[in-house]
mmCIF file of C-alpha atoms and ligand atoms in Angstrom:
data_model
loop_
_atom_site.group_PDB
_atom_site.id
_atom_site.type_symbol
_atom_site.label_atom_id
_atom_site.label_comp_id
_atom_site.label_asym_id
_atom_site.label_seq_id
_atom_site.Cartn_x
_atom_site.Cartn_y
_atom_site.Cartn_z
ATOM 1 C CA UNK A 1 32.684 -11.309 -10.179
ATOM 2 C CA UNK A 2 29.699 -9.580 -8.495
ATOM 3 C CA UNK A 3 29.694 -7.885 -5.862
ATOM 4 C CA UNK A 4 27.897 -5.392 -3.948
ATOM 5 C CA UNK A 5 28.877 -2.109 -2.587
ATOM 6 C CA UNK A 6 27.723 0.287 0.205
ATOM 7 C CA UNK A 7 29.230 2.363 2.577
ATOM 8 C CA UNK A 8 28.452 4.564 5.942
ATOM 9 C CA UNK A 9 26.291 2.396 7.773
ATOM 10 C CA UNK A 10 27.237 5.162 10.670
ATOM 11 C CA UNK A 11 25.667 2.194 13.401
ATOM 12 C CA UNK A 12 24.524 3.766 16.081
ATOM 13 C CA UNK A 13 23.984 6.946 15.222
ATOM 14 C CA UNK A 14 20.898 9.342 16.803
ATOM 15 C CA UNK A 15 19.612 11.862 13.972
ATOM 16 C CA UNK A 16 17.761 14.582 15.794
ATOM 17 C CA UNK A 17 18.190 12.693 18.795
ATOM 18 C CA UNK A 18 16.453 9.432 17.500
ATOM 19 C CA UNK A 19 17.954 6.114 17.508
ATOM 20 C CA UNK A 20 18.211 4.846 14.421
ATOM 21 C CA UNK A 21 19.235 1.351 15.014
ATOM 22 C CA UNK A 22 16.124 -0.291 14.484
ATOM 23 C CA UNK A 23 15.945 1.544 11.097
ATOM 24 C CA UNK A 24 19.529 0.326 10.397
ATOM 25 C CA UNK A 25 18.898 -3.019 11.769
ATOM 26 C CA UNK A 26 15.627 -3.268 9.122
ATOM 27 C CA UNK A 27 18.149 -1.921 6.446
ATOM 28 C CA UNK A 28 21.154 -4.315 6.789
ATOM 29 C CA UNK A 29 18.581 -7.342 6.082
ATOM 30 C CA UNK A 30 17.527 -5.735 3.372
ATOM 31 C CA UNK A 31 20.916 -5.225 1.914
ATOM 32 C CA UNK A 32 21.580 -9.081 2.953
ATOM 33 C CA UNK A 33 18.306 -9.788 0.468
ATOM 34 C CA UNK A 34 20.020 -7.984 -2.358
ATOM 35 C CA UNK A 35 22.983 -9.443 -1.660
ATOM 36 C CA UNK A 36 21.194 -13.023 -2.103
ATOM 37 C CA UNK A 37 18.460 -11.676 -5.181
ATOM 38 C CA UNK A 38 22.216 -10.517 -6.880
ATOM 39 C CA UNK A 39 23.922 -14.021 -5.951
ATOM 40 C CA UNK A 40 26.892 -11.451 -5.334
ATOM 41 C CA UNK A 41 30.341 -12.684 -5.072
ATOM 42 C CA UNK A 42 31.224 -10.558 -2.358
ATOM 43 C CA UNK A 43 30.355 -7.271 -0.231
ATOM 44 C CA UNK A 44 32.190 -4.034 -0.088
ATOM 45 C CA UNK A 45 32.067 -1.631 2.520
ATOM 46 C CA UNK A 46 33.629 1.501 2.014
ATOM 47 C CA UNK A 47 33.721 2.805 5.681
ATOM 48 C CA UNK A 48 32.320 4.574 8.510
ATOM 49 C CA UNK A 49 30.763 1.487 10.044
ATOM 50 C CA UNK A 50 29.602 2.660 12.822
ATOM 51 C CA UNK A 51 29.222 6.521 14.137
ATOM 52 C CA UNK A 52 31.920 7.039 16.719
ATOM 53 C CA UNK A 53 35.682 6.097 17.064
ATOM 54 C CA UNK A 54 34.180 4.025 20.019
ATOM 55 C CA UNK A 55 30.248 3.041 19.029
ATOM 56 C CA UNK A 56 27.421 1.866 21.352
ATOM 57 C CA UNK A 57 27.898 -2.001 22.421
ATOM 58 C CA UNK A 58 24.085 -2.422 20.296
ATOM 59 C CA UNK A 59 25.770 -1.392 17.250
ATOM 60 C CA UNK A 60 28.770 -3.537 17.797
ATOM 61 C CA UNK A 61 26.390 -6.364 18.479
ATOM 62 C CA UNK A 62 24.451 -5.439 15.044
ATOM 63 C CA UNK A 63 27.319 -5.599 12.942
ATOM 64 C CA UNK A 64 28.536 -8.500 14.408
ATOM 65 C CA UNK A 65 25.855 -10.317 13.432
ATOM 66 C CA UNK A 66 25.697 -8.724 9.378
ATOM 67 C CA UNK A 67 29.218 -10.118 9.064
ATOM 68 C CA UNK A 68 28.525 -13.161 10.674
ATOM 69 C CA UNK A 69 25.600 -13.854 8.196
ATOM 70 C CA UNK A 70 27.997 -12.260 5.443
ATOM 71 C CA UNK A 71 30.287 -14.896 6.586
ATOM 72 C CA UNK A 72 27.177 -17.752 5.987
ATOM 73 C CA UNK A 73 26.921 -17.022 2.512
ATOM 74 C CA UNK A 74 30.606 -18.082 2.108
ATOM 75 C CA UNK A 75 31.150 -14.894 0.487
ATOM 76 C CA UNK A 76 34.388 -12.565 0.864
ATOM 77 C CA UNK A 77 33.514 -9.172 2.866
ATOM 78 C CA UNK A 78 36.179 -6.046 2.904
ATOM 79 C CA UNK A 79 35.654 -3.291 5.220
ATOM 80 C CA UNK A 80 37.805 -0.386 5.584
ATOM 81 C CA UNK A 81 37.790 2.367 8.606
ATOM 82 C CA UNK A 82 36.004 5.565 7.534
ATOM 83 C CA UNK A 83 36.977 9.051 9.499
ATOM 84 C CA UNK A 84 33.823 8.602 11.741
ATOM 85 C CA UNK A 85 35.860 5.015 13.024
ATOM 86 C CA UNK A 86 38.855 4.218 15.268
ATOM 87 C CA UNK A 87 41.272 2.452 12.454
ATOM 88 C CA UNK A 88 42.245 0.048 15.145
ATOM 89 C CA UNK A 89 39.099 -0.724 16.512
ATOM 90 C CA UNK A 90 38.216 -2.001 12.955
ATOM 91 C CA UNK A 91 41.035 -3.759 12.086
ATOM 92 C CA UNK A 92 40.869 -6.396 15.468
ATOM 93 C CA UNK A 93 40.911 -9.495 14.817
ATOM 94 C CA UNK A 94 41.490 -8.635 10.757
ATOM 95 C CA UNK A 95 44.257 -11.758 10.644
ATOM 96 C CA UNK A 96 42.051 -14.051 12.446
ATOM 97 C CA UNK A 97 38.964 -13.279 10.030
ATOM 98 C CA UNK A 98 41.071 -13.565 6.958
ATOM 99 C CA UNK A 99 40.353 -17.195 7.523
ATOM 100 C CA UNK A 100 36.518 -16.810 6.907
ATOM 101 C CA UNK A 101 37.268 -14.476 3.937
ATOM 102 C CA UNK A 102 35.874 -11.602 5.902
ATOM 103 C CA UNK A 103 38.737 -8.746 5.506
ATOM 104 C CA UNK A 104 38.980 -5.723 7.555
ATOM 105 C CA UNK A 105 41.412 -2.825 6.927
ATOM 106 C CA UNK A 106 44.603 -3.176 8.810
ATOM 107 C CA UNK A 107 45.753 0.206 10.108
ATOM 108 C CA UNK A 108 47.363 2.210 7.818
ATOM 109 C CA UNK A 109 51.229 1.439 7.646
ATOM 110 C CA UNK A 110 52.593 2.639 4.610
ATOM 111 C CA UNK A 111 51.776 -0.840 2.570
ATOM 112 C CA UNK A 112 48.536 -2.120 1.137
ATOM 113 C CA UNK A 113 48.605 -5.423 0.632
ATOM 114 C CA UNK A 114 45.841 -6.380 -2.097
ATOM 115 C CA UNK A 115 43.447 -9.813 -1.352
ATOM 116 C CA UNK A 116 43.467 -11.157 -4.420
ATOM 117 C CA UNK A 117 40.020 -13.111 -5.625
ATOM 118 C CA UNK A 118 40.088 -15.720 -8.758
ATOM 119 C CA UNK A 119 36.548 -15.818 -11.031
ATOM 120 C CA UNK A 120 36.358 -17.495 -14.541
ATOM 121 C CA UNK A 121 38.408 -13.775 -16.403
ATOM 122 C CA UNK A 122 41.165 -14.209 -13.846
ATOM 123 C CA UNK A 123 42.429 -12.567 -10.843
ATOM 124 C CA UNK A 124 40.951 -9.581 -9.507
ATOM 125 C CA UNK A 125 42.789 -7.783 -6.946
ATOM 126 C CA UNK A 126 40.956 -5.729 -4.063
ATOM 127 C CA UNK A 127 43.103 -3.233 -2.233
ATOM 128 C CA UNK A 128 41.588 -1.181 0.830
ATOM 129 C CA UNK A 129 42.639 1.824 1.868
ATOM 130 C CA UNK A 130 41.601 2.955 5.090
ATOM 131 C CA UNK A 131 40.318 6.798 5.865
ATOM 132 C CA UNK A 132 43.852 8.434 5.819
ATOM 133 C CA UNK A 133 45.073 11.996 7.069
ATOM 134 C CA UNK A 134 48.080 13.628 5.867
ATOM 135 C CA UNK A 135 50.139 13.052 9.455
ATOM 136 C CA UNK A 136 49.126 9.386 8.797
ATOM 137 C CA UNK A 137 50.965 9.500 5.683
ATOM 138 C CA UNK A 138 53.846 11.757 6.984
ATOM 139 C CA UNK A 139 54.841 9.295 9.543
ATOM 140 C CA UNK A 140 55.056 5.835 7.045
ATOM 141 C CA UNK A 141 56.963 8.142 4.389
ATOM 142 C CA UNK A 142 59.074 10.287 6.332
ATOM 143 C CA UNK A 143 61.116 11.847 3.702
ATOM 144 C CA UNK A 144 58.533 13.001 1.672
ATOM 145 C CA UNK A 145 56.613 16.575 0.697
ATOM 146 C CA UNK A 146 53.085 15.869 1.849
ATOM 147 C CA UNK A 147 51.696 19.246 2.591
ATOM 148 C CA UNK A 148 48.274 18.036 2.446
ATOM 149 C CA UNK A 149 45.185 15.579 1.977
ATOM 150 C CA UNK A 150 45.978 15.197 -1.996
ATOM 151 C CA UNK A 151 49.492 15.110 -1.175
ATOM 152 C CA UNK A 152 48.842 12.000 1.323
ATOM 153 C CA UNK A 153 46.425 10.334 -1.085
ATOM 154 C CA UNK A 154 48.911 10.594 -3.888
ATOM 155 C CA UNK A 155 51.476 8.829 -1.597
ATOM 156 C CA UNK A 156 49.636 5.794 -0.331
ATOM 157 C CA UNK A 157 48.186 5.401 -3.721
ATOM 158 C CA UNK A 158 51.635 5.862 -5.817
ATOM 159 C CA UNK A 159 53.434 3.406 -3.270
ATOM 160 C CA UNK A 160 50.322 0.653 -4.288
ATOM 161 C CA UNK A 161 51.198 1.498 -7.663
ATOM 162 C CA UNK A 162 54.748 1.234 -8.188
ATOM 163 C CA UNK A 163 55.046 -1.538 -5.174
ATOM 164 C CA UNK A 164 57.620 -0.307 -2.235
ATOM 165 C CA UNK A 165 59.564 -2.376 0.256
ATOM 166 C CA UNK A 166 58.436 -5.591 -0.186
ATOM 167 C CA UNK A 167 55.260 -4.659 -1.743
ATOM 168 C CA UNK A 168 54.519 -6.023 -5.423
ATOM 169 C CA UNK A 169 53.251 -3.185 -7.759
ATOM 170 C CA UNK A 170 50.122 -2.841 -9.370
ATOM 171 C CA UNK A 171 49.762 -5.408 -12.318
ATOM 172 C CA UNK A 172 48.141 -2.725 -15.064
ATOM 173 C CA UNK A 173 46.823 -5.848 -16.982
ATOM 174 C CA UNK A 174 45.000 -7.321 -14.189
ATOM 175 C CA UNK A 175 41.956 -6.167 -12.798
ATOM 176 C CA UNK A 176 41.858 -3.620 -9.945
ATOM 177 C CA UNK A 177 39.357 -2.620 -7.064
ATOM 178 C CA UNK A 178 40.444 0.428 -4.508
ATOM 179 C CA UNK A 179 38.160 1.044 -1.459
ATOM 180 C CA UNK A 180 38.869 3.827 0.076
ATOM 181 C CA UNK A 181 37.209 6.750 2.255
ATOM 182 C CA UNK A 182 38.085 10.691 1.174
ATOM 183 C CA UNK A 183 36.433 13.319 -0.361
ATOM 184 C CA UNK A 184 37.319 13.111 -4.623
ATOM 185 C CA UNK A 185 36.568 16.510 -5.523
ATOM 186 C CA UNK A 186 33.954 17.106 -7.412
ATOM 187 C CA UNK A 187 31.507 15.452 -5.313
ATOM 188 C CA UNK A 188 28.406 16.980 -4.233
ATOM 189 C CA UNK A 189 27.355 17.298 -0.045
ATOM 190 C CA UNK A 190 25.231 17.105 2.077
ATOM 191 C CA UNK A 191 24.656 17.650 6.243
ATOM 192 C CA UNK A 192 25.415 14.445 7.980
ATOM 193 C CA UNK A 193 28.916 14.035 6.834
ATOM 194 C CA UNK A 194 31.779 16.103 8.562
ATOM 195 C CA UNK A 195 34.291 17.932 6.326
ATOM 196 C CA UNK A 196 36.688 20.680 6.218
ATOM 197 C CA UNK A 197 35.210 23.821 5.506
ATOM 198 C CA UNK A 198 36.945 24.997 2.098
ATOM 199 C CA UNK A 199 36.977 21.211 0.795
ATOM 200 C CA UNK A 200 40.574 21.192 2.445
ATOM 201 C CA UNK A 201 40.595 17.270 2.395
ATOM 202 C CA UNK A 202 39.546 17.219 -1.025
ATOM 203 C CA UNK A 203 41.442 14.797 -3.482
ATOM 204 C CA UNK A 204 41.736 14.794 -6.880
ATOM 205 C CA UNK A 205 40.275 11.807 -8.915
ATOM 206 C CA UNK A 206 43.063 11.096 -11.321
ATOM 207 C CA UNK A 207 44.560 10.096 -8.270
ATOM 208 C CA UNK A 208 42.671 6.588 -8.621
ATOM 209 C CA UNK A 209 42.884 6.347 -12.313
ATOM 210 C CA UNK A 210 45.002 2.980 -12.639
ATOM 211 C CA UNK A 211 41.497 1.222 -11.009
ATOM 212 C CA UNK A 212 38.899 -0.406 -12.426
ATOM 213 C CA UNK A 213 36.624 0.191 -9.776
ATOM 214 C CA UNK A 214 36.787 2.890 -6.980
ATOM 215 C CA UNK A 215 34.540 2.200 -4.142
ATOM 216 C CA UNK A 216 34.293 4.964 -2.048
ATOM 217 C CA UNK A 217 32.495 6.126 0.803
ATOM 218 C CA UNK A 218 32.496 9.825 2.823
ATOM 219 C CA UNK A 219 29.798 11.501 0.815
ATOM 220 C CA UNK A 220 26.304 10.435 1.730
ATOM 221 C CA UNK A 221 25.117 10.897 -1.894
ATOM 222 C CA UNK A 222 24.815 8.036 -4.179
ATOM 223 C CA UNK A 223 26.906 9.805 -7.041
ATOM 224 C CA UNK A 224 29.855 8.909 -9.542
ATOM 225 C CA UNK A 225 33.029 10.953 -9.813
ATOM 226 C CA UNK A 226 33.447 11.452 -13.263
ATOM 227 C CA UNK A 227 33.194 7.924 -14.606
ATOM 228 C CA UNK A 228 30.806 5.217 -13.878
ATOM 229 C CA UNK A 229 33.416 3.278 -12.449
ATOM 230 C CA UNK A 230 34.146 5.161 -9.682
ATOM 231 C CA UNK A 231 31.765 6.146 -7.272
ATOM 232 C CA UNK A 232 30.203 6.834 -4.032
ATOM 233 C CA UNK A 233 27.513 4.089 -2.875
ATOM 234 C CA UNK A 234 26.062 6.763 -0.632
ATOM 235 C CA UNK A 235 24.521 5.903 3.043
ATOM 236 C CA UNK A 236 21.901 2.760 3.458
ATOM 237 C CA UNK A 237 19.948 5.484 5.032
ATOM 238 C CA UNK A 238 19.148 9.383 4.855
ATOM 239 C CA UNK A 239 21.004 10.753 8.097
ATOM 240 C CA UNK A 240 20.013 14.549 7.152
ATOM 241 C CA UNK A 241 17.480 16.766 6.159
ATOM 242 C CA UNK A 242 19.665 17.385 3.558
ATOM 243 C CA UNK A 243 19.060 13.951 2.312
ATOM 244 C CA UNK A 244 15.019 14.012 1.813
ATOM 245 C CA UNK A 245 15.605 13.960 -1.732
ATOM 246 C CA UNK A 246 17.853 11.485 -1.893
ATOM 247 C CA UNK A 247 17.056 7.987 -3.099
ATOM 248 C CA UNK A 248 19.482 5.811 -1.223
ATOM 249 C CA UNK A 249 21.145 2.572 -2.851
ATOM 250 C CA UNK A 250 23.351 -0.201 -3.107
ATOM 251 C CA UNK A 251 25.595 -0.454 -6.626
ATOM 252 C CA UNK A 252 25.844 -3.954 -7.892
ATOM 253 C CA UNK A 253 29.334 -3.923 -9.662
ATOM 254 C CA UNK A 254 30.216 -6.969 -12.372
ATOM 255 C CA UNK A 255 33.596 -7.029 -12.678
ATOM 256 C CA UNK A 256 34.010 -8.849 -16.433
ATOM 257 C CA UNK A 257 36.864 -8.689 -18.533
ATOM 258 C CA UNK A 258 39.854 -6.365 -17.856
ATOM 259 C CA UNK A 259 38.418 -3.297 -18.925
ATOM 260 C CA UNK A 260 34.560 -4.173 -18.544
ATOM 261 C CA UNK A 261 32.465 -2.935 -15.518
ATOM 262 C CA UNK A 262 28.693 -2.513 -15.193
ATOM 263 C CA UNK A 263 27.468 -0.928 -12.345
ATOM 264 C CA UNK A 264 23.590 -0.519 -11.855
ATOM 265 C CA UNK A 265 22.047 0.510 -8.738
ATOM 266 C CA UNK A 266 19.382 -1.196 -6.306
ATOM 267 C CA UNK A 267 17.254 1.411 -4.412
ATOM 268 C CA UNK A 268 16.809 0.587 -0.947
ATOM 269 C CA UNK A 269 13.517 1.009 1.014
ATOM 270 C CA UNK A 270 13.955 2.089 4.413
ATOM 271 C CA UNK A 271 11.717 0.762 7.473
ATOM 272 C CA UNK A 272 10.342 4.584 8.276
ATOM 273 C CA UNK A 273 11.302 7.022 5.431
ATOM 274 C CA UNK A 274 12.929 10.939 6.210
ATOM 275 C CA UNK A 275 10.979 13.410 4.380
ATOM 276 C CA UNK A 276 9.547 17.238 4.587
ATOM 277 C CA UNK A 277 5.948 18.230 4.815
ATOM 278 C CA UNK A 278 4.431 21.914 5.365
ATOM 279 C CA UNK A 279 1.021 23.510 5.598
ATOM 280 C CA UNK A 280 -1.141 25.323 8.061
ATOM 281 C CA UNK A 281 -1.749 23.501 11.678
ATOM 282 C CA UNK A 282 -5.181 23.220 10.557
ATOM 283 C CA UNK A 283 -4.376 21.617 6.691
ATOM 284 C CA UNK A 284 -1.918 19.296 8.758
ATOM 285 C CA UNK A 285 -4.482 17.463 10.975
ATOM 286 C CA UNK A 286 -6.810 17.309 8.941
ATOM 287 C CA UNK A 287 -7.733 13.184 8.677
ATOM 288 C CA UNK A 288 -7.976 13.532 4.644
ATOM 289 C CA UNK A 289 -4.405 15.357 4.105
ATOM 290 C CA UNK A 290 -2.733 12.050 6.291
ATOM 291 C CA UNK A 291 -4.848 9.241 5.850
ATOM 292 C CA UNK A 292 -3.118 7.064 4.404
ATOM 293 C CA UNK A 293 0.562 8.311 4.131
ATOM 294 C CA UNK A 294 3.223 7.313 6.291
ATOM 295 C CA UNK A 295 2.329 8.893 9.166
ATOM 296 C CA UNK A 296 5.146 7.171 11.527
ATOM 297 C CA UNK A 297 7.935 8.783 8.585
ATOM 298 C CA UNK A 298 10.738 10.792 10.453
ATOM 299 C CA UNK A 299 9.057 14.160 9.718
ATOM 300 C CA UNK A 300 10.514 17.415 9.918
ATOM 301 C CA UNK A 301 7.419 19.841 9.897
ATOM 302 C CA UNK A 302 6.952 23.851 8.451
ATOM 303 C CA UNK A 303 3.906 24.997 10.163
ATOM 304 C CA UNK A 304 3.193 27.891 7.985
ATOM 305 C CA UNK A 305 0.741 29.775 10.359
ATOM 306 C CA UNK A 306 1.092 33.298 11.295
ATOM 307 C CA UNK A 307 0.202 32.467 14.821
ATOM 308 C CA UNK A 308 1.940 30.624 17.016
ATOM 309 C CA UNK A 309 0.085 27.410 18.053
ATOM 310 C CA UNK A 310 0.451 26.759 21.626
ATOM 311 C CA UNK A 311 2.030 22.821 22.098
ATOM 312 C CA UNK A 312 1.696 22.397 18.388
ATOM 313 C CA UNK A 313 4.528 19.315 19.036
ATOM 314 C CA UNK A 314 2.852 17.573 21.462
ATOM 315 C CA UNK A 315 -0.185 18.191 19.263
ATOM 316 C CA UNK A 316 1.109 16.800 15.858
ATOM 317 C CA UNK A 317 3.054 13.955 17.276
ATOM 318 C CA UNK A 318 -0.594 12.143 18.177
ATOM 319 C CA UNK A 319 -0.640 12.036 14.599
ATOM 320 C CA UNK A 320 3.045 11.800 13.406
ATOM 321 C CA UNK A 321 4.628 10.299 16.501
ATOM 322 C CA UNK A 322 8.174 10.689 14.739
ATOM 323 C CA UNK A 323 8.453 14.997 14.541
ATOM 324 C CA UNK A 324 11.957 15.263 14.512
ATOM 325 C CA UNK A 325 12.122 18.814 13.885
ATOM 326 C CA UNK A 326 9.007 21.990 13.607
ATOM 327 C CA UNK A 327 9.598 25.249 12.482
ATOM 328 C CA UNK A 328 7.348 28.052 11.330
ATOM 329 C CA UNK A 329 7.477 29.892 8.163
ATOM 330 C CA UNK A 330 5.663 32.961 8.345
ATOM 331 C CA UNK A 331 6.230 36.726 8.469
ATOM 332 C CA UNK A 332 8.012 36.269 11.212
ATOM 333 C CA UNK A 333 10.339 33.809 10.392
ATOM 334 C CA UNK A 334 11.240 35.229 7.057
ATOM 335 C CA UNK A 335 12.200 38.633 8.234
ATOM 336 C CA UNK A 336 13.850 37.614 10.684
ATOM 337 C CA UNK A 337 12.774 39.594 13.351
ATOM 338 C CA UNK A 338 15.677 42.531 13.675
ATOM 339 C CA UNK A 339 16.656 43.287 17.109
ATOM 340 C CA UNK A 340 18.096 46.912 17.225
ATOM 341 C CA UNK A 341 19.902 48.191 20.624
ATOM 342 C CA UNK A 342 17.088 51.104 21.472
ATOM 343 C CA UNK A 343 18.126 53.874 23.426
ATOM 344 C CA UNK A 344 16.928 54.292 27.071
ATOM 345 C CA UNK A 345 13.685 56.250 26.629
ATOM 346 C CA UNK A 346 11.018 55.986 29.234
ATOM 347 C CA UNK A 347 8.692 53.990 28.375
ATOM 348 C CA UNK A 348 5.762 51.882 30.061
ATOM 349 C CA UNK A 349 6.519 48.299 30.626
ATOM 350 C CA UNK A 350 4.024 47.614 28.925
ATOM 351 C CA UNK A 351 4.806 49.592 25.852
ATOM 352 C CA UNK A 352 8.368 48.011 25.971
ATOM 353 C CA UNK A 353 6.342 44.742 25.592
ATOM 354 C CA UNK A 354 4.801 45.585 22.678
ATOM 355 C CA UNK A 355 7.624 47.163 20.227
ATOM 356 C CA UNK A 356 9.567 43.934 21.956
ATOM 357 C CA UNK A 357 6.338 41.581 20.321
ATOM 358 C CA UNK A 358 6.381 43.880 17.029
ATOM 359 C CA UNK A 359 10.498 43.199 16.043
ATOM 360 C CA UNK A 360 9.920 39.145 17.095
ATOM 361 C CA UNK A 361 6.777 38.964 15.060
ATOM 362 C CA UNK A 362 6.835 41.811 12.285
ATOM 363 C CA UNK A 363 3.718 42.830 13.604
ATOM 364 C CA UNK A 364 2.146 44.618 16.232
ATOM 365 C CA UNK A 365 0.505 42.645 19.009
ATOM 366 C CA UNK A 366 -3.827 42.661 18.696
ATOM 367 C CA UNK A 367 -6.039 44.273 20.991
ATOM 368 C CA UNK A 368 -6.941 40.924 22.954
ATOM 369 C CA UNK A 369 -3.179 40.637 23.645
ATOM 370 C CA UNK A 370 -2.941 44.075 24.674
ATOM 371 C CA UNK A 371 -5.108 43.140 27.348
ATOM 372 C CA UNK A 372 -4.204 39.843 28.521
ATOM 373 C CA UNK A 373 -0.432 41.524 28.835
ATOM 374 C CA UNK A 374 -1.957 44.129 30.863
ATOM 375 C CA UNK A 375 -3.878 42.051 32.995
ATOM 376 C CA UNK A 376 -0.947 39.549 33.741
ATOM 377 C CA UNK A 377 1.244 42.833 34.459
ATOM 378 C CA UNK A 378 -1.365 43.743 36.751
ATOM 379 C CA UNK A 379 -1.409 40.669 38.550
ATOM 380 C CA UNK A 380 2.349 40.582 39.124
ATOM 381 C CA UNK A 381 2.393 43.943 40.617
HETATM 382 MN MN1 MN B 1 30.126 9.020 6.662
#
């Protein structure tokens, strides 16, 4: 059994205040071509579908149609809720899907009952575990200690494990797929996703260790937790700054023999890519230094002039239409311009001007501005 696995679509989302959903729209189809190149056997996705508990009706309508032509290829899909989606939200309509072999994470009662798929080794069980908090936890297994996220995890997981009311327990000789949604620690960050500060939510990994395969999404990094078997799939798409270096992927997991998984990764090429550039205003629009790249990338831009230049955004963005951030770094910047209280003193406006320029800037203001500030005061008297 193949089968492919991503996570944190995040549909919907605005990075920098830009819509992304064209971008995500472009990078679903692309995922649907890998899924077709790899002939995969089915698609995992390991959460936070869309960006909000209640996303954009666009975003509904997207995903609607990348399970529908999921659905086509007569291939089972599992999705689980991530934190950044309403549980029940995903789960509607989860019996009536079953039927098309498209399987979305009930809500979280205490139980997870595995779907079980058959290839030529055997059965191969896929159980999906939905974002959980501790009070989730707390309330399905009342009399017991969960002081926290590990605590929870260690719970739901133990109770798929050794089976509980009703439940069958984990058959150790058969092979076993968790999805699931949490921070393993040990993983590396980045911007776009929300955690606790202090890794509070933080679980440990021997948690999963009766798995063959942990797919898990949260962390926006393409990364494996210890083994090569369990592992983030990272976003489709690079939602932060943070992310520039990132090369974003799908993992293609063969699920052979009991005890057998390859994993390799395909890299996926975004419609409009998010990267960093810097150099003077002048170095910047100059036709040699962007002929020829990417111009309509999702830029942020480090103008590294000492001056100021006046509408340098509406400037650049005739060239690189997609600015989502500019920032200088120059003296000014990198000292950081200390503001002291100063004591009353008398002092001409004008003077109060200029030490006022000298702490922004970390230097004094030049003779021309001198005299443009003293002709404007003189105006305005
Ligand atoms: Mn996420």
């Amino acid at each position: 059994m193949r089968f492919i696995h991503t996570s944190d679509l995040h549909l919907g989302k605005r990075v920098n205040e830009f819509p992304m959903l064209e971008d995500q729209i472009y990078i679903l189809k692309e995922i649907l071509r890998i899924v077709e190149e790899e002939k995969a056997g089915a698609v995992v996705i390991a959460g936070d579908v869309y960006d909000k508990p209640v996303p954009p009706a666009e975003a509904v309508q997207v995903f609607d149609s990348f399970l529908t032509e999921l659905a086509g290829h007569q291939i089972p899909v599992f999705v689980i809720s991530g934190n950044h989606d309403s549980q029940e939200r995903i789960a509607f309509g989860n019996r009536l899907m079953r039927g098309r072999q498209v399987y979305m994470a009930p809500v979280y009662d205490g139980f997870v009952e595995p779907v079980e798929l058959k290839d030529e080794y055997g059965s191969l069980f896929v159980y999906m575990l939905p974002f959980i908090k501790p009070a989730m936890v707390r309330k399905c297994w009342p009399e017991e200690e969960i002081p926290d996220f590990d605590a929870a995890l260690r719970c739901a997981v133990g109770h798929i494990v050794k089976g509980d009311g009703g439940q069958a327990p984990l058959d150790p000789s058969a092979r076993n797929v968790i999805v699931a949604h949490q921070f393993v620690a040990g993983a590396s960050c980045c911007d776009s996703e929300e955690l606790s500060i202090g890794g509070l939510d933080s679980v440990s990994a021997d948690i999963f260790r009766e798995f063959d395969y942990v797919a898990l999404g949260h962390l926006h990094g393409p990364q494996k937790i210890g083994r090569d078997t369990m592992r983030y799939s990272g976003t489709p798409l690079k939602y932060s700054f943070s992310e520039a270096g990132h090369r974003k992927s799908v993992a293609v997991v063969d699920m052979l023999e009991k005890g057998k998984v390859q994993v390799r990764l395909r890299e996926l090429t975004p419609l409009r890519d998010l990267r960093e550039i810097r150099g003077t205003y002048e170095e910047l629009t100059r036709l040699d230094s962007y002929r020829g790249t990417r111009v309509d990338d999702y830029l942020r831009i480090t103008l590294t002039d000492e001056e100021d230049i006046l509408d340098a955004l509406g400037k650049l963005r005739s060239i690189y239409p997609n600015i989502m951030k500019l920032d200088y770094d120059n003296r000014r910047t990198r000292e950081g311009g200390r503001l002291e209280a100063v004591k009353e003193e008398r002092r001409s406006p004008l003077e109060m001007l200029e030490q006022l320029y000298e702490m922004q800037n970390n230097q004094p203001m030049s003779p021309e501005q001198v005299k443009l500030a003293e002709e404007i005061m003189r105006d305005i008297w």
